[in-house]
PDB file of C-alpha atoms in Angstrom:
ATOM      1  CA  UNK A   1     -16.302   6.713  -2.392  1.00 73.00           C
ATOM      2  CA  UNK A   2     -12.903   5.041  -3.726  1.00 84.00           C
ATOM      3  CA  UNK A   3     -12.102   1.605  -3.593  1.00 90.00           C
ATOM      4  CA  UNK A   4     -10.107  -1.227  -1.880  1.00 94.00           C
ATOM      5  CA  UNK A   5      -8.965  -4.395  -3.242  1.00 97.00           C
ATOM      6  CA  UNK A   6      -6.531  -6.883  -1.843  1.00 98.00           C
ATOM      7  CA  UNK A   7      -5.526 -10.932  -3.044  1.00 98.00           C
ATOM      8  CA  UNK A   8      -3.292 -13.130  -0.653  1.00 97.00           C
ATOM      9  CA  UNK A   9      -2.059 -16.826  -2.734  1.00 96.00           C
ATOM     10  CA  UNK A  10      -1.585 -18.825   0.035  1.00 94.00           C
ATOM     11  CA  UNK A  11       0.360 -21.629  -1.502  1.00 87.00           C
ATOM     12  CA  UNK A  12       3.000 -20.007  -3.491  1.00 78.00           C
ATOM     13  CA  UNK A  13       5.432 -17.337  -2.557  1.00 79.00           C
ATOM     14  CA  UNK A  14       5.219 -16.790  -6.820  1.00 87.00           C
ATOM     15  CA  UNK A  15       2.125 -16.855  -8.569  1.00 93.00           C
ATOM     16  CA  UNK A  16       2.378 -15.338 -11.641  1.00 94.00           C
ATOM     17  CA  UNK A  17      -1.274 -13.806 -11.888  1.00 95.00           C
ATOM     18  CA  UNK A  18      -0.651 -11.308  -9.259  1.00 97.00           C
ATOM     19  CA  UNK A  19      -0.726  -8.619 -10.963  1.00 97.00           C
ATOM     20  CA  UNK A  20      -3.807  -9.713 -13.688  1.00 97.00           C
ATOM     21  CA  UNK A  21      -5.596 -10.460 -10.579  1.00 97.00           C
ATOM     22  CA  UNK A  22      -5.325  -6.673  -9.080  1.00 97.00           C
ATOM     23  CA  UNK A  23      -5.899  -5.767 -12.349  1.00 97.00           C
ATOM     24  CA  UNK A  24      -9.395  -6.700 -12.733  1.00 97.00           C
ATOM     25  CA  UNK A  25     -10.363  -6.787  -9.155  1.00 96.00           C
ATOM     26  CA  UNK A  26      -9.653  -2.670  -9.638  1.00 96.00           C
ATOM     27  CA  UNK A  27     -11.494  -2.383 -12.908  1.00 95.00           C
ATOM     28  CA  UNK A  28     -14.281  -4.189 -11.261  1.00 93.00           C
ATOM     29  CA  UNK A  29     -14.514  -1.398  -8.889  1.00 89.00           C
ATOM     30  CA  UNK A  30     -13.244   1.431 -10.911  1.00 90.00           C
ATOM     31  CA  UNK A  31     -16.110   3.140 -10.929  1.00 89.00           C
ATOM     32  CA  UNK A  32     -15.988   4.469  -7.321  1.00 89.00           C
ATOM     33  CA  UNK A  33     -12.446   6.026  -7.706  1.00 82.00           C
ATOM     34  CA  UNK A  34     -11.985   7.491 -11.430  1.00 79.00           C
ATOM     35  CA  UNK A  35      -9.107   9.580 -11.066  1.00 84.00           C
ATOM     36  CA  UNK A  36      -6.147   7.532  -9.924  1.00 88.00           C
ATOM     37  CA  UNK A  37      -5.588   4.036  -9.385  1.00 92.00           C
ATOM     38  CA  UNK A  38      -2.745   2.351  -7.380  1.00 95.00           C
ATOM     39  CA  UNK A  39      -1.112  -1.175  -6.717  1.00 97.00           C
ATOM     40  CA  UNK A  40       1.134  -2.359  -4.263  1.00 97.00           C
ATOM     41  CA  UNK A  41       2.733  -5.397  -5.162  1.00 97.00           C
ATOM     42  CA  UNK A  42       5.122  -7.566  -3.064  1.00 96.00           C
ATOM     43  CA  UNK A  43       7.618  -9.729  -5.506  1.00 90.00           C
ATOM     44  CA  UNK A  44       9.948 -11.553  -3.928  1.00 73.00           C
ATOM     45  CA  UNK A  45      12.452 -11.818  -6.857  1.00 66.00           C
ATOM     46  CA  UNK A  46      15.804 -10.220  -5.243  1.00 67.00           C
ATOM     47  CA  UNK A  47      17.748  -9.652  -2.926  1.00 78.00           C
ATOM     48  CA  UNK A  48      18.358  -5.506  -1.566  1.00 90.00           C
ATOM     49  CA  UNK A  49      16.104  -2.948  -1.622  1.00 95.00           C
ATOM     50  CA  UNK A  50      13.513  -1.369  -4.208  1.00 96.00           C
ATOM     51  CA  UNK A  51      13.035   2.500  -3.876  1.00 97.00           C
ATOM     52  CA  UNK A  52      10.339   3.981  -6.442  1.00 97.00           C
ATOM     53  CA  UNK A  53      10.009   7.964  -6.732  1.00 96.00           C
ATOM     54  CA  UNK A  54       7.874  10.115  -8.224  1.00 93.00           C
ATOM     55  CA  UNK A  55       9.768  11.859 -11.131  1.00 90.00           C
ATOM     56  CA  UNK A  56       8.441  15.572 -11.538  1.00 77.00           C
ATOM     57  CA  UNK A  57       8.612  17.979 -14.649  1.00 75.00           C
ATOM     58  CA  UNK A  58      12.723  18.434 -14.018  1.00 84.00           C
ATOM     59  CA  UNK A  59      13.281  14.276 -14.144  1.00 89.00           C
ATOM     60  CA  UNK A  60      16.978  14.843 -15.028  1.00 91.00           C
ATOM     61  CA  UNK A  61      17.359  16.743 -12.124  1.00 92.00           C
ATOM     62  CA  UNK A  62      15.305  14.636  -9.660  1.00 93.00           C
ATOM     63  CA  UNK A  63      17.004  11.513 -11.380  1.00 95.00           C
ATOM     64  CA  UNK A  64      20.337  13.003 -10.276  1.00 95.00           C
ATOM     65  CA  UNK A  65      19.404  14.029  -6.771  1.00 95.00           C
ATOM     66  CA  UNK A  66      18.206  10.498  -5.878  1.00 96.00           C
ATOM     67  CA  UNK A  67      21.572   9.532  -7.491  1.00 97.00           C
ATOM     68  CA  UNK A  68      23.885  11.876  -5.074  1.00 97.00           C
ATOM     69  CA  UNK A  69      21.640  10.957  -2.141  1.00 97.00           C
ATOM     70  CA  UNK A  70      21.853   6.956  -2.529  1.00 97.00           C
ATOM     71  CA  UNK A  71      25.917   7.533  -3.042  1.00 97.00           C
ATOM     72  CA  UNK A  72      25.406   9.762   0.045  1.00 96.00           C
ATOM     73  CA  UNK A  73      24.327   7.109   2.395  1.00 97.00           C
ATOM     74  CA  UNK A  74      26.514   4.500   1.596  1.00 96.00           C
ATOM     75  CA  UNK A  75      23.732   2.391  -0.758  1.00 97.00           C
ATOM     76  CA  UNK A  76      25.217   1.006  -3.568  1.00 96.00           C
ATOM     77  CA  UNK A  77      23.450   1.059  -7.037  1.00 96.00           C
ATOM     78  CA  UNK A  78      22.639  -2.488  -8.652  1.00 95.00           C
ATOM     79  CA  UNK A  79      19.349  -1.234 -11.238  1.00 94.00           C
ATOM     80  CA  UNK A  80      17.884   1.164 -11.880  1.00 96.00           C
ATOM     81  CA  UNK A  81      14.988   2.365 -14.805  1.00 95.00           C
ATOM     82  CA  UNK A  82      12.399   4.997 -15.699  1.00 94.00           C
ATOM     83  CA  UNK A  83       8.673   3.797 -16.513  1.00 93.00           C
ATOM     84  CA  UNK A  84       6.065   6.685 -16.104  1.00 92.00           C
ATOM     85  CA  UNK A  85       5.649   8.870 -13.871  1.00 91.00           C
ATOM     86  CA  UNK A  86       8.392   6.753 -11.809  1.00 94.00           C
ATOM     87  CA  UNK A  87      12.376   6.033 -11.039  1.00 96.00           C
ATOM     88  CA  UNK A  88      13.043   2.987  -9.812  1.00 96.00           C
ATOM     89  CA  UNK A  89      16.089   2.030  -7.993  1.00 96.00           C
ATOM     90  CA  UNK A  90      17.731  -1.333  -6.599  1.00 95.00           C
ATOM     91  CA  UNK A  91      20.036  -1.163  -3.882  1.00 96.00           C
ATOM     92  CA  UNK A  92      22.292  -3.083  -1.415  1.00 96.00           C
ATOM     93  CA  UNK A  93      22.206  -1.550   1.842  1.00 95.00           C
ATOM     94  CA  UNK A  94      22.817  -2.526   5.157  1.00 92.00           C
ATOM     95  CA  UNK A  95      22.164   0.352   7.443  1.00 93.00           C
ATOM     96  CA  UNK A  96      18.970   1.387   9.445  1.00 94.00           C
ATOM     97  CA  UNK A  97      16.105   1.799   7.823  1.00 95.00           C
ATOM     98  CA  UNK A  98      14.448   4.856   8.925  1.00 95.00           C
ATOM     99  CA  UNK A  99      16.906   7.098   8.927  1.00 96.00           C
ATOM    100  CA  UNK A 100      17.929   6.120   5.328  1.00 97.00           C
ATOM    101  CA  UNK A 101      14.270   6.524   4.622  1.00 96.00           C
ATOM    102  CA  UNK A 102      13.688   9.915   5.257  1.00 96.00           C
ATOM    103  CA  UNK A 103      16.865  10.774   3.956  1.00 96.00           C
ATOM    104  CA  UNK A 104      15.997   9.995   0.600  1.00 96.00           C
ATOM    105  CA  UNK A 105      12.669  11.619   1.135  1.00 93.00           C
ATOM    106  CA  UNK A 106      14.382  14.765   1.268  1.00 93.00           C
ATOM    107  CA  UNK A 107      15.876  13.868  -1.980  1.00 93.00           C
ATOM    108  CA  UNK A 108      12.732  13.525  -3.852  1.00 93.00           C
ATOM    109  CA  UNK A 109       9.087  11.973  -3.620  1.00 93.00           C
ATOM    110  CA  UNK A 110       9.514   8.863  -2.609  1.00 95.00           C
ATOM    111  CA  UNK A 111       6.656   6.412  -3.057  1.00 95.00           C
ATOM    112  CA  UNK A 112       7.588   2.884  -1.272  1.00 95.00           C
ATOM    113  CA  UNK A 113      10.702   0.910  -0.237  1.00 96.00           C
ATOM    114  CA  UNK A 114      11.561  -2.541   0.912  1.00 95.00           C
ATOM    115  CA  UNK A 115      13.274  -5.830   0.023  1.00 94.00           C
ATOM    116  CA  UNK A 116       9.657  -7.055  -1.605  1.00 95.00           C
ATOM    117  CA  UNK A 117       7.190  -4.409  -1.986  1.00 96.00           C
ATOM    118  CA  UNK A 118       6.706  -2.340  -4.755  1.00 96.00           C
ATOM    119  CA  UNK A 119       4.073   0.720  -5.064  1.00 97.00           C
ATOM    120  CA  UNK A 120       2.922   1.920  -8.602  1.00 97.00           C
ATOM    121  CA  UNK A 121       0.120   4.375  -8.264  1.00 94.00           C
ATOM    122  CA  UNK A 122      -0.641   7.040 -11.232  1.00 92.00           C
ATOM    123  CA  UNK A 123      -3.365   8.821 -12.887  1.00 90.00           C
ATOM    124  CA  UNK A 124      -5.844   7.186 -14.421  1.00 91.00           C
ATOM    125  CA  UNK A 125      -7.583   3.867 -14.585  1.00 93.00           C
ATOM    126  CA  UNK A 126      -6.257   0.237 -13.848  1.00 94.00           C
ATOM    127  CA  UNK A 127      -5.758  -0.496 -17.656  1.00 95.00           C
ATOM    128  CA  UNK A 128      -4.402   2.893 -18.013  1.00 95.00           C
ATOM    129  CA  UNK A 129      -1.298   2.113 -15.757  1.00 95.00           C
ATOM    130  CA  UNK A 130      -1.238  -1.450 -16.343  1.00 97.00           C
ATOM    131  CA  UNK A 131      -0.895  -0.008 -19.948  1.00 96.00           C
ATOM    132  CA  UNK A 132       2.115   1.964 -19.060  1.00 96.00           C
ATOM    133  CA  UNK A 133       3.556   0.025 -15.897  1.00 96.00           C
ATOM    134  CA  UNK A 134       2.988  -3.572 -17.276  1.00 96.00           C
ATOM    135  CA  UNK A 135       1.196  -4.445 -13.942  1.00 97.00           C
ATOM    136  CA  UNK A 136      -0.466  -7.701 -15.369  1.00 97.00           C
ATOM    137  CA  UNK A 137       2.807  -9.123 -15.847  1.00 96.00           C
ATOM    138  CA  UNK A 138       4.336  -8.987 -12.302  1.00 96.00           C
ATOM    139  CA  UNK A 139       4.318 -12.089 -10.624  1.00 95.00           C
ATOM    140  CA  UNK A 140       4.172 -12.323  -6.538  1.00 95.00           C
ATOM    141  CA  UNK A 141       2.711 -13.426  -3.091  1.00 95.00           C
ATOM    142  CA  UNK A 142       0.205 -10.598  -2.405  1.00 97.00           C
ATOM    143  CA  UNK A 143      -1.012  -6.623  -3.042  1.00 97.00           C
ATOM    144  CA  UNK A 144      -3.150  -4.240  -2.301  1.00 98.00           C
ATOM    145  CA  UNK A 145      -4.921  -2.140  -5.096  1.00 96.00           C
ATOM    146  CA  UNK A 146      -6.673   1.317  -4.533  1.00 94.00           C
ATOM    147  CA  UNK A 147      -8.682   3.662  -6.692  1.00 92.00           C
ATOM    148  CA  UNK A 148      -9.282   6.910  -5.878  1.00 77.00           C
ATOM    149  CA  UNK A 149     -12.108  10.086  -5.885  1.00 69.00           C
ATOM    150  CA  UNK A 150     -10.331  13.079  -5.120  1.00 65.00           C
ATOM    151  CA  UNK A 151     -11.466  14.492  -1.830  1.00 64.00           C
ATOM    152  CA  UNK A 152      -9.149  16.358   0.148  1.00 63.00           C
ATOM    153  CA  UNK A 153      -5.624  16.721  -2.387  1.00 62.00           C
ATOM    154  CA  UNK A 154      -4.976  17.086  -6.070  1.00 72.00           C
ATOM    155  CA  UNK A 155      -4.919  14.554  -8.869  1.00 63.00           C
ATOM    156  CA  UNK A 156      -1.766  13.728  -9.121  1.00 75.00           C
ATOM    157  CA  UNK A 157       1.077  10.501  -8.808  1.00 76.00           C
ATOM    158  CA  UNK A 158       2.063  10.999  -5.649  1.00 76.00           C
ATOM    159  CA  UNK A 159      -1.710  11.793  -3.861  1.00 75.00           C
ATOM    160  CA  UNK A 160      -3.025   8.472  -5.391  1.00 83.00           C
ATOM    161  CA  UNK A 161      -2.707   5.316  -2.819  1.00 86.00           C
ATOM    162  CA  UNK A 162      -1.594   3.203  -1.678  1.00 95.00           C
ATOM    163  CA  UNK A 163       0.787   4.870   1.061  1.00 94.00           C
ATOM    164  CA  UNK A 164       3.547   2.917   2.081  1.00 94.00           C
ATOM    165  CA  UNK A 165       4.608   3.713   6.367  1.00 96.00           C
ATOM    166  CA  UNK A 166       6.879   6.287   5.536  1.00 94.00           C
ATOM    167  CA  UNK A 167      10.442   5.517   7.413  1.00 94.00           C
ATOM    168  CA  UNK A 168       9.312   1.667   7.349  1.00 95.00           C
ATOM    169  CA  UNK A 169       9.993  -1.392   4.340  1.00 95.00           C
ATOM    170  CA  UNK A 170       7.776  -3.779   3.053  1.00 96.00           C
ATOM    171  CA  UNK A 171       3.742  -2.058   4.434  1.00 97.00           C
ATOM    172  CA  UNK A 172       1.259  -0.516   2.494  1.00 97.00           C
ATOM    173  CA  UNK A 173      -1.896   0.296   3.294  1.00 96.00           C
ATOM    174  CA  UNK A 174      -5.473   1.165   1.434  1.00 96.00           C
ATOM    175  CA  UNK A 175      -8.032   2.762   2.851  1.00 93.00           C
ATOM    176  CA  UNK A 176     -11.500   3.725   2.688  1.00 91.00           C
ATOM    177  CA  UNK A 177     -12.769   6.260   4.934  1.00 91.00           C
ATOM    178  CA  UNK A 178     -11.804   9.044   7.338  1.00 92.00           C
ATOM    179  CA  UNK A 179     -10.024   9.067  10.979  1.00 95.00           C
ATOM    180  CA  UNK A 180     -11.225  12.063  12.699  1.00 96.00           C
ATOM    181  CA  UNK A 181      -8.222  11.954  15.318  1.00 97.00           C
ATOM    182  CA  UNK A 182      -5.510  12.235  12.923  1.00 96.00           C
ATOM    183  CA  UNK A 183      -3.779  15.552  14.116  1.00 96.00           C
ATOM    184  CA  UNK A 184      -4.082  14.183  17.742  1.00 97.00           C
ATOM    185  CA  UNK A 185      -2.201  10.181  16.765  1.00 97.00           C
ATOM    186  CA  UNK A 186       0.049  12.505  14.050  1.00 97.00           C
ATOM    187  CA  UNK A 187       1.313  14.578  16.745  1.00 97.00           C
ATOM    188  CA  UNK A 188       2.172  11.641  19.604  1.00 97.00           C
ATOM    189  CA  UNK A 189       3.818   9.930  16.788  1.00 97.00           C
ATOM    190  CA  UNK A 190       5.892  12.928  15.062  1.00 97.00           C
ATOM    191  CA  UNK A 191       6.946  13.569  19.091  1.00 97.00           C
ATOM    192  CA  UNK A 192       8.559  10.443  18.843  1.00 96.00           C
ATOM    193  CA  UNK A 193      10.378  11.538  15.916  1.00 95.00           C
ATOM    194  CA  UNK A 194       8.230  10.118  13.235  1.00 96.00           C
ATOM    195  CA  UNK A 195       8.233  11.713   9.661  1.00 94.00           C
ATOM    196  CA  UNK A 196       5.356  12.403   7.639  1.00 94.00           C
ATOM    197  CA  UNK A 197       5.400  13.684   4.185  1.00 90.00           C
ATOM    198  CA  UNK A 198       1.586  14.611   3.306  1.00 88.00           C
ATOM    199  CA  UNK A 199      -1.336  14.933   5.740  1.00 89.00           C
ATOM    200  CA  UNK A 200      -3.285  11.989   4.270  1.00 89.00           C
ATOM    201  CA  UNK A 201      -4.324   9.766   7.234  1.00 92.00           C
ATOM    202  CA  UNK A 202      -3.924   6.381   5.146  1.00 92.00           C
ATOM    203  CA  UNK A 203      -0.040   7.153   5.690  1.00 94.00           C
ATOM    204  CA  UNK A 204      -0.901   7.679   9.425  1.00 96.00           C
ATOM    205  CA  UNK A 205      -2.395   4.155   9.733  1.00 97.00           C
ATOM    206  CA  UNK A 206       0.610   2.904   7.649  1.00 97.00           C
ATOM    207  CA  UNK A 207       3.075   4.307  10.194  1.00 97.00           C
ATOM    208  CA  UNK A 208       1.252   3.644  13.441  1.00 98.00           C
ATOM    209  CA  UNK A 209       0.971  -0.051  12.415  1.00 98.00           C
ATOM    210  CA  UNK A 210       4.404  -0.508  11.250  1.00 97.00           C
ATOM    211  CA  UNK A 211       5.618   0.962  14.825  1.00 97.00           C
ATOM    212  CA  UNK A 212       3.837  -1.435  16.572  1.00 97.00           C
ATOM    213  CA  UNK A 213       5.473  -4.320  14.009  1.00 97.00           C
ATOM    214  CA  UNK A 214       8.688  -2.686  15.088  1.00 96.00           C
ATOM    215  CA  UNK A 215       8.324  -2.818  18.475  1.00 96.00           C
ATOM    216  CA  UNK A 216       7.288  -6.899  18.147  1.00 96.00           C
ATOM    217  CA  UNK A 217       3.521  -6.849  18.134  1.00 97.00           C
ATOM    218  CA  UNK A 218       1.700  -9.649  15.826  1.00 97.00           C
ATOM    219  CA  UNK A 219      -0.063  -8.173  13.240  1.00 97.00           C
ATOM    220  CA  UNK A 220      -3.269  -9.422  14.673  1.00 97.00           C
ATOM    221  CA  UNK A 221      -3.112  -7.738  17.776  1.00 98.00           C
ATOM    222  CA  UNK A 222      -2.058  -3.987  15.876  1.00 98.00           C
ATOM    223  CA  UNK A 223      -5.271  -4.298  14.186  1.00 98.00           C
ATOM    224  CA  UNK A 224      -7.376  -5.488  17.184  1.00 97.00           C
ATOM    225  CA  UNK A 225      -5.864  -2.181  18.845  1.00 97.00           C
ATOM    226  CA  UNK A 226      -6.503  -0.158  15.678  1.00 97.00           C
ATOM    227  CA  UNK A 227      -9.981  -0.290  15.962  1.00 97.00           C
ATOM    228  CA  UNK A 228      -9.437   1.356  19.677  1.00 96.00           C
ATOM    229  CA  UNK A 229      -7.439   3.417  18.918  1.00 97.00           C
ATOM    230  CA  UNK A 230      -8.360   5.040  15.488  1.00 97.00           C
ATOM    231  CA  UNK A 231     -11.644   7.307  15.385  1.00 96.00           C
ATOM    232  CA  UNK A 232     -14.134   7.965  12.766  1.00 94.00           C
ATOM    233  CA  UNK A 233     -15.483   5.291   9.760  1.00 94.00           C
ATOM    234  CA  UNK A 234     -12.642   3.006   8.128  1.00 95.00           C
ATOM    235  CA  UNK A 235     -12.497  -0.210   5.887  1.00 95.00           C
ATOM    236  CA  UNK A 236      -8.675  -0.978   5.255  1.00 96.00           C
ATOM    237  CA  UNK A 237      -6.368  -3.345   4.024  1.00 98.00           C
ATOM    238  CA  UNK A 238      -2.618  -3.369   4.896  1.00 98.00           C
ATOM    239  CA  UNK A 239      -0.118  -5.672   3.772  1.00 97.00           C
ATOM    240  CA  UNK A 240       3.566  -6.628   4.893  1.00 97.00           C
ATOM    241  CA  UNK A 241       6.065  -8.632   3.287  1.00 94.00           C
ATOM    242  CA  UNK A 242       4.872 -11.968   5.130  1.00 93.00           C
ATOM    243  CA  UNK A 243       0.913 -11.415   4.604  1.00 95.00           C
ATOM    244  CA  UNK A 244      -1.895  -9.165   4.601  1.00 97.00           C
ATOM    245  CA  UNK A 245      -5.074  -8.220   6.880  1.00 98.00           C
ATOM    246  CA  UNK A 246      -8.090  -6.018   6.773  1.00 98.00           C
ATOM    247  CA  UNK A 247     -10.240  -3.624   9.933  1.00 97.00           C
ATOM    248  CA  UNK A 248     -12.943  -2.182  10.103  1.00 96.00           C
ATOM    249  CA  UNK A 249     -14.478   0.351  12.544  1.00 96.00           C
ATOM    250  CA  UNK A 250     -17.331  -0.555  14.586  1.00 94.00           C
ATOM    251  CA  UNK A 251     -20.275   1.702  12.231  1.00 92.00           C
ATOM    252  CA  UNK A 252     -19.146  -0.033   9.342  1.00 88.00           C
ATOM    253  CA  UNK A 253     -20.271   2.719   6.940  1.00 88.00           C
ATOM    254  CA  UNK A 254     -17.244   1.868   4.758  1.00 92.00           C
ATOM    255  CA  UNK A 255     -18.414  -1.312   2.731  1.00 93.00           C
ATOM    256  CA  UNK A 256     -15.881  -4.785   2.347  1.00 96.00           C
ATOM    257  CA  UNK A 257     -16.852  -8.075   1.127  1.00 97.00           C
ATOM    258  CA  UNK A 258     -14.574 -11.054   1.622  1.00 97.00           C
ATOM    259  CA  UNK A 259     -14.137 -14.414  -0.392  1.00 97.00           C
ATOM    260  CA  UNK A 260     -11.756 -17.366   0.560  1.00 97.00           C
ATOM    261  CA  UNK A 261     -11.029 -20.590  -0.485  1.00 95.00           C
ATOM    262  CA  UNK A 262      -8.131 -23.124  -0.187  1.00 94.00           C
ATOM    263  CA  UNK A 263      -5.557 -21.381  -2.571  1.00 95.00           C
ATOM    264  CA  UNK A 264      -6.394 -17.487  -2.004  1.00 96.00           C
ATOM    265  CA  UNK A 265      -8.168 -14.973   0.033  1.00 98.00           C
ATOM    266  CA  UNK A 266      -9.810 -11.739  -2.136  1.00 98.00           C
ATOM    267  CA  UNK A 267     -11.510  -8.754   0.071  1.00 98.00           C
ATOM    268  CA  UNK A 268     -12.922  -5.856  -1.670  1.00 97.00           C
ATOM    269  CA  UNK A 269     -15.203  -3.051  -1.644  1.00 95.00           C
ATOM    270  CA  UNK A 270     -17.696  -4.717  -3.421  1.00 94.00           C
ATOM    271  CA  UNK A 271     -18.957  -8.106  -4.780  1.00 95.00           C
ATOM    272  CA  UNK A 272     -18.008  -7.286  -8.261  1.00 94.00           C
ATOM    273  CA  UNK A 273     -14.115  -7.139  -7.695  1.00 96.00           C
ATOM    274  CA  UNK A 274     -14.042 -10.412  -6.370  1.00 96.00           C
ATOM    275  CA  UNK A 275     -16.654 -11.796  -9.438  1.00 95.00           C
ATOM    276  CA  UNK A 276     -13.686 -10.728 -11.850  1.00 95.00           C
ATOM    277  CA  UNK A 277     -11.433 -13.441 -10.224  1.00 96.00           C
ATOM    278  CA  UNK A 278     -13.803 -16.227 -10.974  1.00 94.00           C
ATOM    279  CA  UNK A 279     -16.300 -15.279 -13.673  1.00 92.00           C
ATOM    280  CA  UNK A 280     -19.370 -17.241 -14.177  1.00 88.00           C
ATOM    281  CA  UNK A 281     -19.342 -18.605 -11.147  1.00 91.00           C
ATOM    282  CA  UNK A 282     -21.481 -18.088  -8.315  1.00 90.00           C
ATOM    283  CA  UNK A 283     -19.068 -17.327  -5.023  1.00 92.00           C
ATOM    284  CA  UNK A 284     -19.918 -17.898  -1.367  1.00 94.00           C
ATOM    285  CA  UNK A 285     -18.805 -14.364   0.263  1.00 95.00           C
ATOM    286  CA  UNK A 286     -18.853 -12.856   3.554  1.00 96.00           C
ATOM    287  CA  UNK A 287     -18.886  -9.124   4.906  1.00 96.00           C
ATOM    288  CA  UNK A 288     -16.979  -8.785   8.035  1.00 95.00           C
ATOM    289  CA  UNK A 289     -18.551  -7.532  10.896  1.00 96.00           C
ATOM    290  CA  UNK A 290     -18.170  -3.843  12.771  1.00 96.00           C
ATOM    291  CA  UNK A 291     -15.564  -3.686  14.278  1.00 96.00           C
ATOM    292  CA  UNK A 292     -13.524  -6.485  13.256  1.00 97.00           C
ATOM    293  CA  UNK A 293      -9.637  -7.572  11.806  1.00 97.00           C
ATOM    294  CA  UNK A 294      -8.259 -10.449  10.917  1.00 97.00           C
ATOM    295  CA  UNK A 295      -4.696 -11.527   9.085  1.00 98.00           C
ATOM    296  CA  UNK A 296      -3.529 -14.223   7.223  1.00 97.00           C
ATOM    297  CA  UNK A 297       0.060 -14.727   6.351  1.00 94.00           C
ATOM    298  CA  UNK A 298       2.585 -17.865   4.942  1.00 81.00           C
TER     299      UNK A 298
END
C-alpha cells in the first residue's frame, strides 16, 4: 500500500497554504499508510542551511553531538529548536556539501538538509504531526507528503518517508513500490563513494537522481532514464528546490492520479487526495501512462 502526495504553486515562490494543502491531500489518503506519515516541505524563507535530526531516547546527548560536529566542520550556528521527535538546526556554511553531509550523519540521524527543504516525518497520522509539528502553518513553493504501511523496517521517525538523497541538499523523494535491482544500482553507486544510511530503496532513487543533477542533467531527462534504469513496479514523486516531477514504471501496478490547472499541479495516489484541495467540485484528472515522467518547475 502507502501513499504519495505532491502540490507544485506555480505562481508564487510563497503560498501560504502549503502546508494545509499536504495536510489534507495525506488525510485523504491516510488510509493506505496508518503508521507514519511524512512531509517534505521546501520554504524559501532564509538564507544557510536547515539540518533536521532525529533525536533518540538520550536527546541531551544527541543534541550535544550534533553541536560538537557542526563546530567541527567549520558551520556556524544561527537557530536552532526542538519540536518532536526532531532538532533542528540553521547554519551558514560554505564548504562542500557531501562531505559535510555524511559527516554529520555520523553525528546522529539525520533526516534532510538544504538551503529550502525541510523533512518532518513521525509516527502517526497527518493531523497527528501537524498537531505536534504545526505543518498547516508553513508557507512555501512545493512538497511531497508520504504515508506509510510498514513493510520491510520498524515503526519508527526515522523509517517513515520521505528520504532526502543522502550527501545531497534540497531532494526528496516518495515512493510507492519496490525496485528489485537495488543491491546491484546500491553497489555501482557506494563504489563511487556514495553513502547510504538504511537499505530503503526510496533513498536509492533519491541519490541516483541527485547524482545525475550533479553531474548537469535536466531533471527531465534523470527521470526519462529512471524508468531504464530502475527495475521492478514504482509510482514516485521527487522534488528539488526549483520544482518537482513524478515516474512511473512501465506495469503501472503502483496507482497516481494527476490534476492541473493554471495556479497548481496536485498528483496523488488516489482521486480523493486531490478532492480535498477543491471540495465540492467536480475535477478533470488524468492518470499518467506506464512508463512515463514529467517535471514542472518556476
Amino acid at each position: 500500500m502507502c501513499g504519495i502526495a505532491g502540490i507544485f504553486f506555480k505562481k508564487a515562490e510563497t503560498n501560504p497554504t502549503l502546508g494545509q494543502a499536504l495536510v489534507d491531500m495525506l488525510d485523504g489518503c491516510q488510509h493506505r499508510g496508518l503508521d507514519s506519515t511524512g512531509f517534505a516541505l521546501y520554504e524559501n524563507t532564509f538564507k544557510g542551511l536547515r539540518l533536521r535530526f532525529i533525536v533518540d531516547d538520550d536527546a541531551d546527548a544527541t543534541v550535544a553531538r550534533v553541536k560538537a560536529a557542526l563546530a567541527e566542520q567549520g558551520a556556524k550556528l544561527v537557530n536552532e529548536k526542538r519540536e518532536g521527535a526532531s532538532f533542528v538546526v540553521e547554519v551558514k556554511y560554505d564548504g562542500e556539501i557531501r562531505p559535510f553531509a555524511y559527516a554529520m550523519e555520523h553525528a546522529a540521524k539525520l533526516v534532510s538538509i538544504g538551503s529550502a527543504l525541510d523533512i518532518i516525518k513521525d509516527v502517526g497520522t497527518a493531523h497527528d504531526l501537524d498537531r505536534i509539528y504545526g505543518i498547516k502553518s508553513i508557507a512555501g513553493s512545493h512538497g511531497v507528503g508520504h504515508v506509510r504501511l510498514a513493510t520491510e523496517s520498524e515503526v519508527k521517525p526515522e523509517a517513515a518517508h520521505p528520504f532526502w538523497a543522502t550527501g545531497f541538499s534540497d531532494v526528496a523523494i516518495v515512493h510507492n513500490g519496490q525496485i528489485t535491482n537495488y543491491w546491484k544500482m546500491r553497489r555501482r553507486l557506494e563504489a563511487r563513494g556514495f553513502e547510504f544510511r538504511t537499505d530503503n530503496d526510496s533513498e536509492l532513487i533519491a541519490v541516483y537522481l541527485a547524482d545525475k543533477l550533479a553531474q548537469g542533467e535536466t531533471l527531465e531527462l534523470a527521470l526519462e532514464q529512471s524508468v531504464d534504469d530502475l527495475d521492478g513496479v514504482f509510482s514516485f514523486l521527487v522534488s528539488t528546490k526549483d520544482g518537482i516531477g513524478f515516474a512511473k514504471d512501465r506495469l503501472a501496478a503502483k496507482p497516481m492520479v494527476m490534476f492541473e490547472n493554471d495556479d497548481l499541479v496536485a498528483i496523488a495516489s488516489e482521486e480523493v487526495s486531490l478532492n480535498r484541495l477543491f471540495p465540492g467540485r467536480p475535477l478533470s484528472t488524468t492518470e499518467p501512462a506506464p512508463g512515463t515522467f514529467r517535471t514542472w518547475s518556476r
